[in-house]
mmCIF file of C-alpha atoms in Angstrom:
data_model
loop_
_atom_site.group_PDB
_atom_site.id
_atom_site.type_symbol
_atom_site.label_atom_id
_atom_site.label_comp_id
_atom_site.label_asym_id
_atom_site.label_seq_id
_atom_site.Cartn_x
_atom_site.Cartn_y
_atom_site.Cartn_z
ATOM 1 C CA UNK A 1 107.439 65.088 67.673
ATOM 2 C CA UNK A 2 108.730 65.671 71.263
ATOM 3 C CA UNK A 3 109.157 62.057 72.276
ATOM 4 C CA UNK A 4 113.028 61.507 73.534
ATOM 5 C CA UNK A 5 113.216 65.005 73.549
ATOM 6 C CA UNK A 6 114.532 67.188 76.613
ATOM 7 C CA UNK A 7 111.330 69.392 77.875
ATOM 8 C CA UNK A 8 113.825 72.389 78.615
ATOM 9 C CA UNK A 9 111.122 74.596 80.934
ATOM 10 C CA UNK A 10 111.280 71.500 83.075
ATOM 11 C CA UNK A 11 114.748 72.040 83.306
ATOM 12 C CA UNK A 12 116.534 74.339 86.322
ATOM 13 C CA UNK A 13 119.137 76.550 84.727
ATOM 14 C CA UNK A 14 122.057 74.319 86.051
ATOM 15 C CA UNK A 15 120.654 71.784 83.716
ATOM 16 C CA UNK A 16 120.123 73.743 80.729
ATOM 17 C CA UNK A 17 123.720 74.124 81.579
ATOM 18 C CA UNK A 18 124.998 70.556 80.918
ATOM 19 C CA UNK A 19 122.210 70.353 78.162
ATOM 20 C CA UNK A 20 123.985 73.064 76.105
ATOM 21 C CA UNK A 21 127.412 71.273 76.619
ATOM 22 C CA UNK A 22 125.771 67.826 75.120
ATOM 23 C CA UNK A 23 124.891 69.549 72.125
ATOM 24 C CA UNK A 24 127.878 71.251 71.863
ATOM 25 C CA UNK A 25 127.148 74.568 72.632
ATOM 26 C CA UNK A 26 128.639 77.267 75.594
ATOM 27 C CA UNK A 27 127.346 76.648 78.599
ATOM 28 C CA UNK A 28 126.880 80.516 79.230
ATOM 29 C CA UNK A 29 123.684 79.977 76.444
ATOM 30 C CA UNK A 30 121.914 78.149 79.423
ATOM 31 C CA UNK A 31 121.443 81.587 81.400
ATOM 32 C CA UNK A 32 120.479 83.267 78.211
ATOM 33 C CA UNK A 33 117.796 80.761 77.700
ATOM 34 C CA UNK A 34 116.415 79.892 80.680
ATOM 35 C CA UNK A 35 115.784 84.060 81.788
ATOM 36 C CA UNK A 36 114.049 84.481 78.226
ATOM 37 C CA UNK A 37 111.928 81.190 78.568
ATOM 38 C CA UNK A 38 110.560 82.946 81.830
ATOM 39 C CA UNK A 39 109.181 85.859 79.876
ATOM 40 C CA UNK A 40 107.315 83.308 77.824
ATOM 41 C CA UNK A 41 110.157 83.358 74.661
ATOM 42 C CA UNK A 42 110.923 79.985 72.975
ATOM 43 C CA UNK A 43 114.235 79.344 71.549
ATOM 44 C CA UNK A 44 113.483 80.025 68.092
ATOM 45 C CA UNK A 45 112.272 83.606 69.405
ATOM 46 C CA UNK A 46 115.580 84.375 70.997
ATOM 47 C CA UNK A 47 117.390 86.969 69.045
ATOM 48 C CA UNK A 48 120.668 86.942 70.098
ATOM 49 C CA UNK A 49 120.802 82.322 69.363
ATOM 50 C CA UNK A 50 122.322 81.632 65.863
ATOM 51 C CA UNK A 51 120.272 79.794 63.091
ATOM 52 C CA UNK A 52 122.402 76.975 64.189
ATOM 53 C CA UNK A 53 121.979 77.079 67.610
ATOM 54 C CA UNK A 54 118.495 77.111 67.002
ATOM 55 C CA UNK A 55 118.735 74.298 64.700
ATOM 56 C CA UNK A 56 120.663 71.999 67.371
ATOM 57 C CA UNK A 57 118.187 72.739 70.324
ATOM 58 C CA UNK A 58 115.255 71.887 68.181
ATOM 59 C CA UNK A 59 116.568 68.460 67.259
ATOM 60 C CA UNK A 60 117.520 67.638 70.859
ATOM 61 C CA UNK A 61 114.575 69.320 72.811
ATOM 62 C CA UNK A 62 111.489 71.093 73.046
ATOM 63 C CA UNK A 63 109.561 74.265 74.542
ATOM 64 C CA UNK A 64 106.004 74.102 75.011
ATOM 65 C CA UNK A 65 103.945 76.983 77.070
ATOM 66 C CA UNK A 66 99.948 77.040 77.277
ATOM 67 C CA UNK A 67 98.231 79.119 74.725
ATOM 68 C CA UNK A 68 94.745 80.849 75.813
ATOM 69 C CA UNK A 69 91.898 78.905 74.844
ATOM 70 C CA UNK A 70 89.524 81.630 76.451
ATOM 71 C CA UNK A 71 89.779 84.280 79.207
ATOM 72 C CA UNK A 72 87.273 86.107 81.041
ATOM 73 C CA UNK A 73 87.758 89.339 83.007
ATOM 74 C CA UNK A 74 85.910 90.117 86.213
ATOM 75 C CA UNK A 75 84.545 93.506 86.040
ATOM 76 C CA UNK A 76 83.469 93.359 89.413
ATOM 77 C CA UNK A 77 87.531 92.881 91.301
ATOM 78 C CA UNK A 78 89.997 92.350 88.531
ATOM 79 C CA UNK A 79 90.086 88.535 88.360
ATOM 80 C CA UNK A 80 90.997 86.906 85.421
ATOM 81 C CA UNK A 81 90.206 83.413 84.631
ATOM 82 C CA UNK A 82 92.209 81.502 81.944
ATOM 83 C CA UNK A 83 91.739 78.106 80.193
ATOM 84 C CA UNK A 84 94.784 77.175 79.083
ATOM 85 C CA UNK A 85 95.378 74.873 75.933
ATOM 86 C CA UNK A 86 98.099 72.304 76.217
ATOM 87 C CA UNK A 87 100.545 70.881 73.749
ATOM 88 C CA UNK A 88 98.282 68.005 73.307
ATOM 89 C CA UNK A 89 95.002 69.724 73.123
ATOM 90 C CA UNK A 90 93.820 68.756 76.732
ATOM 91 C CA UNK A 91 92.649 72.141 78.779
ATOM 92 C CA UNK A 92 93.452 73.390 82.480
ATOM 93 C CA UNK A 93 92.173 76.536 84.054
ATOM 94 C CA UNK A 94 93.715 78.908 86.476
ATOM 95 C CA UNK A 95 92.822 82.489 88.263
ATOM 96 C CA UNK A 96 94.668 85.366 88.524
ATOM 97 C CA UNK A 97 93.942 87.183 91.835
ATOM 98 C CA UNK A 98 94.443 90.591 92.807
ATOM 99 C CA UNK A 99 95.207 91.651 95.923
ATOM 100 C CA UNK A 100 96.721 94.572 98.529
ATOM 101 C CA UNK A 101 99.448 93.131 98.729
ATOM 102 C CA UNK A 102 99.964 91.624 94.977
ATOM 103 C CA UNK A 103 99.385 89.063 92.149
ATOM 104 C CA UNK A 104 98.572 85.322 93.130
ATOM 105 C CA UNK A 105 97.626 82.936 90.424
ATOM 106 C CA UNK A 106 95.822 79.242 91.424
ATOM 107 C CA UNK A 107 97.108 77.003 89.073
ATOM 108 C CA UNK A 108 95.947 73.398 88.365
ATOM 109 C CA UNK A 109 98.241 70.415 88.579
ATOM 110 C CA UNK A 110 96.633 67.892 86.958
ATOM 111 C CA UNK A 111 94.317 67.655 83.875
ATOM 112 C CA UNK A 112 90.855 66.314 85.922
ATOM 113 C CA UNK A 113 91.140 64.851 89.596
ATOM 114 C CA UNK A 114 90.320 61.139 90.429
ATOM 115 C CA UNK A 115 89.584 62.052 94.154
ATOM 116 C CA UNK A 116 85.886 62.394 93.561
ATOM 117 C CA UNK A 117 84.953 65.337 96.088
ATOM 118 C CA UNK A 118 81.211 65.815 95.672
ATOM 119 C CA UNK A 119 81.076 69.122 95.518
ATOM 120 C CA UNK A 120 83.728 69.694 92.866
ATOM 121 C CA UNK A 121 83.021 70.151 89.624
ATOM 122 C CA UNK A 122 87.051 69.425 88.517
ATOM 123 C CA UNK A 123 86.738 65.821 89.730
ATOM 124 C CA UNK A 124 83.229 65.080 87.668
ATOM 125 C CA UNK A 125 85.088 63.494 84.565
ATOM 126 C CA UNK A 126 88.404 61.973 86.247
ATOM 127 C CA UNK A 127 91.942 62.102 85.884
ATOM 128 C CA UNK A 128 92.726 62.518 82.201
ATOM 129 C CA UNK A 129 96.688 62.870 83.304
ATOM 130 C CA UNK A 130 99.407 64.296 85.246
ATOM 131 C CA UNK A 131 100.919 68.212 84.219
ATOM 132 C CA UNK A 132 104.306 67.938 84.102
ATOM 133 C CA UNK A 133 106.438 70.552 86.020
ATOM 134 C CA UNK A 134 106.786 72.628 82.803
ATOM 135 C CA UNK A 135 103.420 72.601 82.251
ATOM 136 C CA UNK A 136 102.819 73.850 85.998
ATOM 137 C CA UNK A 137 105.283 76.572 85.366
ATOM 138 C CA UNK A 138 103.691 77.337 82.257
ATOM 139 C CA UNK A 139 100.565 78.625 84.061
ATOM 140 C CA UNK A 140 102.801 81.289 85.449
ATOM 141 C CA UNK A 141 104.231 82.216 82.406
ATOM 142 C CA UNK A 142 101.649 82.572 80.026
ATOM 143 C CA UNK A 143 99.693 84.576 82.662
ATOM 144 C CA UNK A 144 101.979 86.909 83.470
ATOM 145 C CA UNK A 145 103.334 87.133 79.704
ATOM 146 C CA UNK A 146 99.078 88.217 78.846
ATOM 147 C CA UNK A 147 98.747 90.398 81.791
ATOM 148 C CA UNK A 148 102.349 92.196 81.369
ATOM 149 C CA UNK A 149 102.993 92.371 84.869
ATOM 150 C CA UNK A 150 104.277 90.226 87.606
ATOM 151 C CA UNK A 151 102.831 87.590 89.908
ATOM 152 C CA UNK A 152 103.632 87.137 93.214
ATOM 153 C CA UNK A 153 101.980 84.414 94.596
ATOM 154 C CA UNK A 154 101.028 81.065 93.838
ATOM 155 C CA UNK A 155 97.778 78.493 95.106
ATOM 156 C CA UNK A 156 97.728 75.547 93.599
ATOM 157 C CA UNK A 157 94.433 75.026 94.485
ATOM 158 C CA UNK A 158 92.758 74.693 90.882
ATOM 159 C CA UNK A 159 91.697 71.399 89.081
ATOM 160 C CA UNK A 160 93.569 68.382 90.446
ATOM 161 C CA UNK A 161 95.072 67.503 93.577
ATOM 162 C CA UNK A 162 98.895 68.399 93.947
ATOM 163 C CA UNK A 163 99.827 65.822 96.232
ATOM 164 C CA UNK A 164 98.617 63.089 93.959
ATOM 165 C CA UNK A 165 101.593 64.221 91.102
ATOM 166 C CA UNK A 166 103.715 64.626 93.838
ATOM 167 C CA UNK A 167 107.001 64.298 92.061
ATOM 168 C CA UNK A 168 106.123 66.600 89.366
ATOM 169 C CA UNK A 169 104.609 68.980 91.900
ATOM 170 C CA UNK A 170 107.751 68.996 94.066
ATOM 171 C CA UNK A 171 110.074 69.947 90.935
ATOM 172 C CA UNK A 172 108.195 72.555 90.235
ATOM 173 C CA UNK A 173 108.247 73.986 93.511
ATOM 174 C CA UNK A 174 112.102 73.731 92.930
ATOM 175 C CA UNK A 175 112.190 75.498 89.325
ATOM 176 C CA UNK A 176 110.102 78.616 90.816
ATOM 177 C CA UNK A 177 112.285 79.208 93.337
ATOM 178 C CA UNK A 178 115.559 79.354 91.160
ATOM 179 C CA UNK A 179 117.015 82.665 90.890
ATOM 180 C CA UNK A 180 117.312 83.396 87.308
ATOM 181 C CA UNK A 181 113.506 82.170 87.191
ATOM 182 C CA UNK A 182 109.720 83.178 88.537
ATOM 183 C CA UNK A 183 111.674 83.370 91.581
ATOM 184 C CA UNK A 184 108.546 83.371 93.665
ATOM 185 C CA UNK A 185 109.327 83.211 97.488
ATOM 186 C CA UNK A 186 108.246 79.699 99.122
ATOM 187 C CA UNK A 187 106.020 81.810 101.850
ATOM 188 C CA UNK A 188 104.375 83.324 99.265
ATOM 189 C CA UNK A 189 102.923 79.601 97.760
ATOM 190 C CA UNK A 190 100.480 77.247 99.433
ATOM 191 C CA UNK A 191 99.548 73.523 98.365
ATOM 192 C CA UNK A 192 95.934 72.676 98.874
ATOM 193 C CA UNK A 193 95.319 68.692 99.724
ATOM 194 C CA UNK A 194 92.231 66.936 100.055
ATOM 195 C CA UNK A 195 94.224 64.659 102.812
ATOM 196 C CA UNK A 196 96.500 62.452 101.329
ATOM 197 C CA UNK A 197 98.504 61.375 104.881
ATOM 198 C CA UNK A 198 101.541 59.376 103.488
ATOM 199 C CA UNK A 199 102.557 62.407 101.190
ATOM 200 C CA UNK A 200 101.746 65.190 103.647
ATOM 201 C CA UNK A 201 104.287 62.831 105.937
ATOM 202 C CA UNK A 202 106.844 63.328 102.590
ATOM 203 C CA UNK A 203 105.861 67.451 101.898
ATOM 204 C CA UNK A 204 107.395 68.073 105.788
ATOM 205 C CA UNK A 205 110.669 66.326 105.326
ATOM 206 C CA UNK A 206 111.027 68.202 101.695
ATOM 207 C CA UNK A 207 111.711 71.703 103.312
ATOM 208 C CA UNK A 208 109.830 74.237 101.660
ATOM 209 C CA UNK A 209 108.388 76.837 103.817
ATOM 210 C CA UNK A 210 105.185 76.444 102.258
ATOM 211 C CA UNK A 211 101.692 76.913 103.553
ATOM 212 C CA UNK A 212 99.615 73.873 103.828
ATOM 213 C CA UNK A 213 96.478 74.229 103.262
ATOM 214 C CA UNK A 214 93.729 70.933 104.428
ATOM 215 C CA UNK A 215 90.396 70.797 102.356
ATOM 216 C CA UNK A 216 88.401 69.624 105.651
ATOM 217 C CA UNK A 217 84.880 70.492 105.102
ATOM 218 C CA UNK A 218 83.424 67.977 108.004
ATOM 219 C CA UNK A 219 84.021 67.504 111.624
ATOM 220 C CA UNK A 220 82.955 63.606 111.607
ATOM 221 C CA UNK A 221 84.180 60.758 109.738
ATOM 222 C CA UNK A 222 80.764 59.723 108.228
ATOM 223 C CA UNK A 223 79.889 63.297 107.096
ATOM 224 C CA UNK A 224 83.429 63.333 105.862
ATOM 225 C CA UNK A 225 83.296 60.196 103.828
ATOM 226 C CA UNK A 226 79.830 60.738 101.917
ATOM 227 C CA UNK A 227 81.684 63.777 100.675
ATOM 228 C CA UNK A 228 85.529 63.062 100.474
ATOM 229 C CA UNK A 229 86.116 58.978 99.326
ATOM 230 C CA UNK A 230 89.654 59.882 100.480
ATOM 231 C CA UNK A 231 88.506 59.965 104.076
ATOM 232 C CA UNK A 232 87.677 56.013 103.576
ATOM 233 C CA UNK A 233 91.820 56.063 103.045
ATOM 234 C CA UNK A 234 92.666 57.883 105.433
ATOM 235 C CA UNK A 235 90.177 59.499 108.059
ATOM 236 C CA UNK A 236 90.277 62.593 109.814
ATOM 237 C CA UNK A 237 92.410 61.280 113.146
ATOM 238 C CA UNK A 238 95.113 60.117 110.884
ATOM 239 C CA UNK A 239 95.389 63.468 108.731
ATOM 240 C CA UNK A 240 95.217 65.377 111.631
ATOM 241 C CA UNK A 241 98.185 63.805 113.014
ATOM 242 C CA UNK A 242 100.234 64.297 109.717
ATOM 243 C CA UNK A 243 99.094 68.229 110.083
ATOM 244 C CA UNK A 244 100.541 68.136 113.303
ATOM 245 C CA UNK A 245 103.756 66.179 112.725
ATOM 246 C CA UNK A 246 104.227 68.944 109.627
ATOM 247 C CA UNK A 247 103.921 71.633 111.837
ATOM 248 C CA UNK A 248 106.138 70.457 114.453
ATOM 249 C CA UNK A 249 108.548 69.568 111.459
ATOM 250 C CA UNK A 250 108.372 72.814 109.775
ATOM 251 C CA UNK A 251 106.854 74.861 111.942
ATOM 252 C CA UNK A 252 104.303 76.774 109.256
ATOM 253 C CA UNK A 253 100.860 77.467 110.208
ATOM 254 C CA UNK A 254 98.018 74.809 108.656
ATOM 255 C CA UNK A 255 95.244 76.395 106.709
ATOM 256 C CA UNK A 256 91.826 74.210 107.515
ATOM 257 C CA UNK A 257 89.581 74.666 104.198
ATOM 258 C CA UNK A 258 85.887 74.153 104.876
ATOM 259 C CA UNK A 259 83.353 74.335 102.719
ATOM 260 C CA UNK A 260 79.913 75.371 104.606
ATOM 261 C CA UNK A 261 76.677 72.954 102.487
ATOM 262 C CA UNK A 262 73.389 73.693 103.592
ATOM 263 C CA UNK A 263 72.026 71.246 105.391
ATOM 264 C CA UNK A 264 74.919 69.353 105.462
ATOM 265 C CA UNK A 265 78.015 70.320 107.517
ATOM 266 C CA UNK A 266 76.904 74.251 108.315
ATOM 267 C CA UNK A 267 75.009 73.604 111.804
ATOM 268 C CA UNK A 268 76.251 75.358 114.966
ATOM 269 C CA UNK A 269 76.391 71.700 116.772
ATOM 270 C CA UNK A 270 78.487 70.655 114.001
ATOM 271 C CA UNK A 271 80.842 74.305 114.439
ATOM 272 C CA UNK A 272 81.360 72.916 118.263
ATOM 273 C CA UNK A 273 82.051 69.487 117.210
ATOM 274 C CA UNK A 274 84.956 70.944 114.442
ATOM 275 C CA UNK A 275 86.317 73.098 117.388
ATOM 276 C CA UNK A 276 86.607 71.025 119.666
ATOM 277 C CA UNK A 277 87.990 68.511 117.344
ATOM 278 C CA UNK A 278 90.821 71.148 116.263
ATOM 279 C CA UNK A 279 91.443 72.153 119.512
ATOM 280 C CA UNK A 280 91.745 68.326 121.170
ATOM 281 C CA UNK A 281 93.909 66.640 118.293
ATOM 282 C CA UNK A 282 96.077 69.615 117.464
ATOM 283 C CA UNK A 283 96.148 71.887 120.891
ATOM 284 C CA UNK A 284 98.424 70.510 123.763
ATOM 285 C CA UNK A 285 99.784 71.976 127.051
ATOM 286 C CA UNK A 286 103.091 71.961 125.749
ATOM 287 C CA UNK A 287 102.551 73.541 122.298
ATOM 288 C CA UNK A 288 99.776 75.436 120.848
ATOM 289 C CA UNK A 289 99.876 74.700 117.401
ATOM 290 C CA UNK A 290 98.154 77.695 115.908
ATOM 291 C CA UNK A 291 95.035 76.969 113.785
ATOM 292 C CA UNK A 292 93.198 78.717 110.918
ATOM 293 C CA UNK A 293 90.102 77.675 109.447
ATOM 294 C CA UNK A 294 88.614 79.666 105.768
ATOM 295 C CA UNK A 295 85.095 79.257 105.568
ATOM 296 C CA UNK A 296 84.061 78.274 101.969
ATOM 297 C CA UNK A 297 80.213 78.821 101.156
ATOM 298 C CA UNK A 298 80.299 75.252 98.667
ATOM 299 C CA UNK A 299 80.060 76.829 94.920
ATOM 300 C CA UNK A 300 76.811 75.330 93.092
ATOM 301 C CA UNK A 301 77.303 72.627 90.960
ATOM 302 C CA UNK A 302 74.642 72.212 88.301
ATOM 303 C CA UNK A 303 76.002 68.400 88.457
ATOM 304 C CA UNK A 304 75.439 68.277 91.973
ATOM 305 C CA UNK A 305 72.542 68.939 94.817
ATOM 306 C CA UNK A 306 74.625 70.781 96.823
ATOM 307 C CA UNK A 307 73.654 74.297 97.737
ATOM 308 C CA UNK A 308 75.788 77.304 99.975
ATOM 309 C CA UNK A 309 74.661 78.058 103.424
ATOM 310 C CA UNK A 310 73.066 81.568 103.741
ATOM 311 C CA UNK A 311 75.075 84.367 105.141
ATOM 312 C CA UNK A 312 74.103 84.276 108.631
ATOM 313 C CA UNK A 313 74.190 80.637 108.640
ATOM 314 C CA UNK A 314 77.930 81.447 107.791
ATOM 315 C CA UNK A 315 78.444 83.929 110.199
ATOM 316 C CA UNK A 316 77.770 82.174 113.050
ATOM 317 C CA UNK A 317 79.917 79.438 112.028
ATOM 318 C CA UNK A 318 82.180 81.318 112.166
ATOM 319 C CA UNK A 319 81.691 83.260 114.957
ATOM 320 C CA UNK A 320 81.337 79.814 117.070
ATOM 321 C CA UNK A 321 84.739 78.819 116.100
ATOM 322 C CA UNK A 322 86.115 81.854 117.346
ATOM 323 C CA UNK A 323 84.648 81.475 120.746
ATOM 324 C CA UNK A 324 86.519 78.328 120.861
ATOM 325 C CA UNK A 325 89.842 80.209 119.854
ATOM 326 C CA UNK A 326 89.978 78.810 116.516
ATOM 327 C CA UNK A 327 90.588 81.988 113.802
ATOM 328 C CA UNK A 328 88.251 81.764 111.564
ATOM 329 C CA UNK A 329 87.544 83.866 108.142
ATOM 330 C CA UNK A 330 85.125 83.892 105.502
ATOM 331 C CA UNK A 331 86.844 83.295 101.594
ATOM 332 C CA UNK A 332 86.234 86.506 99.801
ATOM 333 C CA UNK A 333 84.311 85.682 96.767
ATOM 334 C CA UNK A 334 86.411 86.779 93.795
ATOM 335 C CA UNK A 335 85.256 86.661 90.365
ATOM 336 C CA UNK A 336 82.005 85.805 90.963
ATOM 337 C CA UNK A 337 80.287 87.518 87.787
ATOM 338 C CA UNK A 338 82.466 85.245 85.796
ATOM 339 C CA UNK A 339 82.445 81.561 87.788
ATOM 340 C CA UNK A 340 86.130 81.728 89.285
ATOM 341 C CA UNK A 341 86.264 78.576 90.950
ATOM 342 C CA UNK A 342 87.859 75.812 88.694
ATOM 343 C CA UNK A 343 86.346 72.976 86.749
ATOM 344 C CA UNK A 344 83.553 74.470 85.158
ATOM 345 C CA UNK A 345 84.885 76.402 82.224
ATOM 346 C CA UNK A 346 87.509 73.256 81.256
ATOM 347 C CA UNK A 347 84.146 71.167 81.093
ATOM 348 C CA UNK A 348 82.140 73.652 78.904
ATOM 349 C CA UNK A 349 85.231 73.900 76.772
ATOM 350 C CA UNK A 350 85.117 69.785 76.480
ATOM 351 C CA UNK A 351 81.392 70.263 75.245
ATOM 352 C CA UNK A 352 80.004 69.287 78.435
ATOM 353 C CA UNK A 353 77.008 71.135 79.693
ATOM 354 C CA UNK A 354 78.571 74.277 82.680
ATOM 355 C CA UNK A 355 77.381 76.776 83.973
ATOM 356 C CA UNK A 356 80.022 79.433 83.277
#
């Protein structure tokens, strides 16, 4: 039973500090403890902790890290796709990506979604719960631990949206940047949002050089809200404001996600209407807020009706938006002989019908 129980990977290593003093124990244990739990070790698997140290952190607290429920191996790039089992039996998923310039894992943060995006198969089910920030952290760990070797880089971009467990989410950004720890540089981790404005106003006052990353994926409000129910909360004028008050606060570039439906939001009137949208809500004469927009071709649902543009339908998307001095690039498809993109394999797993 862990209930009144101190969750010590949730714990920064000045904690595990006073934690060790309330149980009567050195406080130099904490820095023992909190490098090994990084390398995926419990306390009871710490060598150098007495029976009866052992005995008095188990009593007080517990140490919980994902185990692997399944794992599939790209043999196409390298990616590796987890589901992770909790301590309570519910499942997450997350990617491990390889790249030039290192190791990024995409990590969930919650266990389902409740914002309802239409073409996302994480959202189909709901929002079972919250991960705490051990259990975000845990991702990491348990990754790393299975792959013996170290990640980099972090997306939390996988089931759930981040800035709807805000706290937790915010913690955690705190424990991987701790020294002793992941110690994963803030540049090198971006937090994907489906829009939610009052939080994205919070996130810029928080100071961490993050990247922000905006799941967009229409250039009107209507197109926007048969897709996104957020956009009913808050519509596009409003969260492009928030983008721009966060980059004036912390000056990081904004990441525009859109995903390209046929049919849908892929035409080349609709690539003028998104740049010249960007360009008049975000572009002044005084500062030229520098804009990026990744091209997503949607990922087929069997749930949904939704299917991805064609490539030159894609292409000249793209190549509009550049014309209209908006950067655009086209997501590299990683993983792609074993379904990357999150949702799927945590639903299959649940004994719905996926197509993984």
């Amino acid at each position: 039973m862990t209930e009144n129980k101190i969750d010590l990977l949730g714990l920064t290593e000045k904690e595990l500090e006073e934690f060790f003093l309330s149980i009567g124990e050195p406080k130099y244990r904490a820095k023992q403890l909190f490098t090994q739990m990084q390398k995926g070790l419990a306390p009871d698997e710490i060598t150098n902790f007495s029976a009866a140290t052992k005995q008095r952190i188990a009593e007080a607290a517990y140490c919980h890290f994902p185990t692997v429920a399944k794992k599939l191996v790209s043999a196409l790039d390298g990616t590796v796709k987890y589901l992770f089992r909790l301590s309570d039996g519910n499942c997450v998923e997350s990617v491990v990506m390889r790249y030039e310039h290192g190791v990024t894992i995409c990590i969930s943060t919650q266990v389902g979604c409740r914002m309802g995006c239409r073409f996302c198969a994480s959202t189909i089910d709901g929002k079972v719960r919250d991960l705490a920030p051990s259990e975000l952290l845990g991702q990491i760990i348990a990754a790393s631990k299975d792959l013996g070797e170290r990640i980099g880089g972090i997306v939390m971009m996988g089931i759930g949206e981040p800035l709807d467990n805000y706290d937790n989410v915010i913690r955690f950004l705190r424990l991987v940047g701790e020294e002793n720890g992941v110690n994963i540089g803030y540049r090198h981790i971006s937090l994907s949002t489906c829009g939610l404005v009052d939080k994205i106003y919070e996130l810029a006052k928080e100071d961490f050089p993050i990247t922000l990353s905006i799941s967009l994926h229409a250039a009107d409000d209507a197109t926007r809200g048969e897709i996104m129910p957020i956009n009913k909360r808050y519509p596009i004028g409003e969260l492009l404001d928030a983008c721009r008050d966060y980059f004036a606060v912390t000056k990081r570039r904004i990441s525009f996600e859109y995903t390209l439906i046929a049919g849908k939001n892929d035409s080349p009137e609709t690539a003028k209407r998104l740049a010249d949208l960007l360009n008049g809500k975000l572009r002044s004469r005084t500062e030229t807020m520098p804009i990026h927009v990744n091209l997503i071709p949607v990922n087929e649902v069997k749930e949904r009706d939704f299917t991805h543009s064609d490539k030159k339908a894609v292409a000249r998307f793209a190549d509009i938006l550049e014309k209209h001095g908006i950067r655009a690039t086209v997501r590299r498809k990683l993983g792609a002989d074993i379904n990357a993109s999150c949702g799927q394999l945590r639903r299959a797993e649940a004994g719905e019908t996926a197509d993984i």
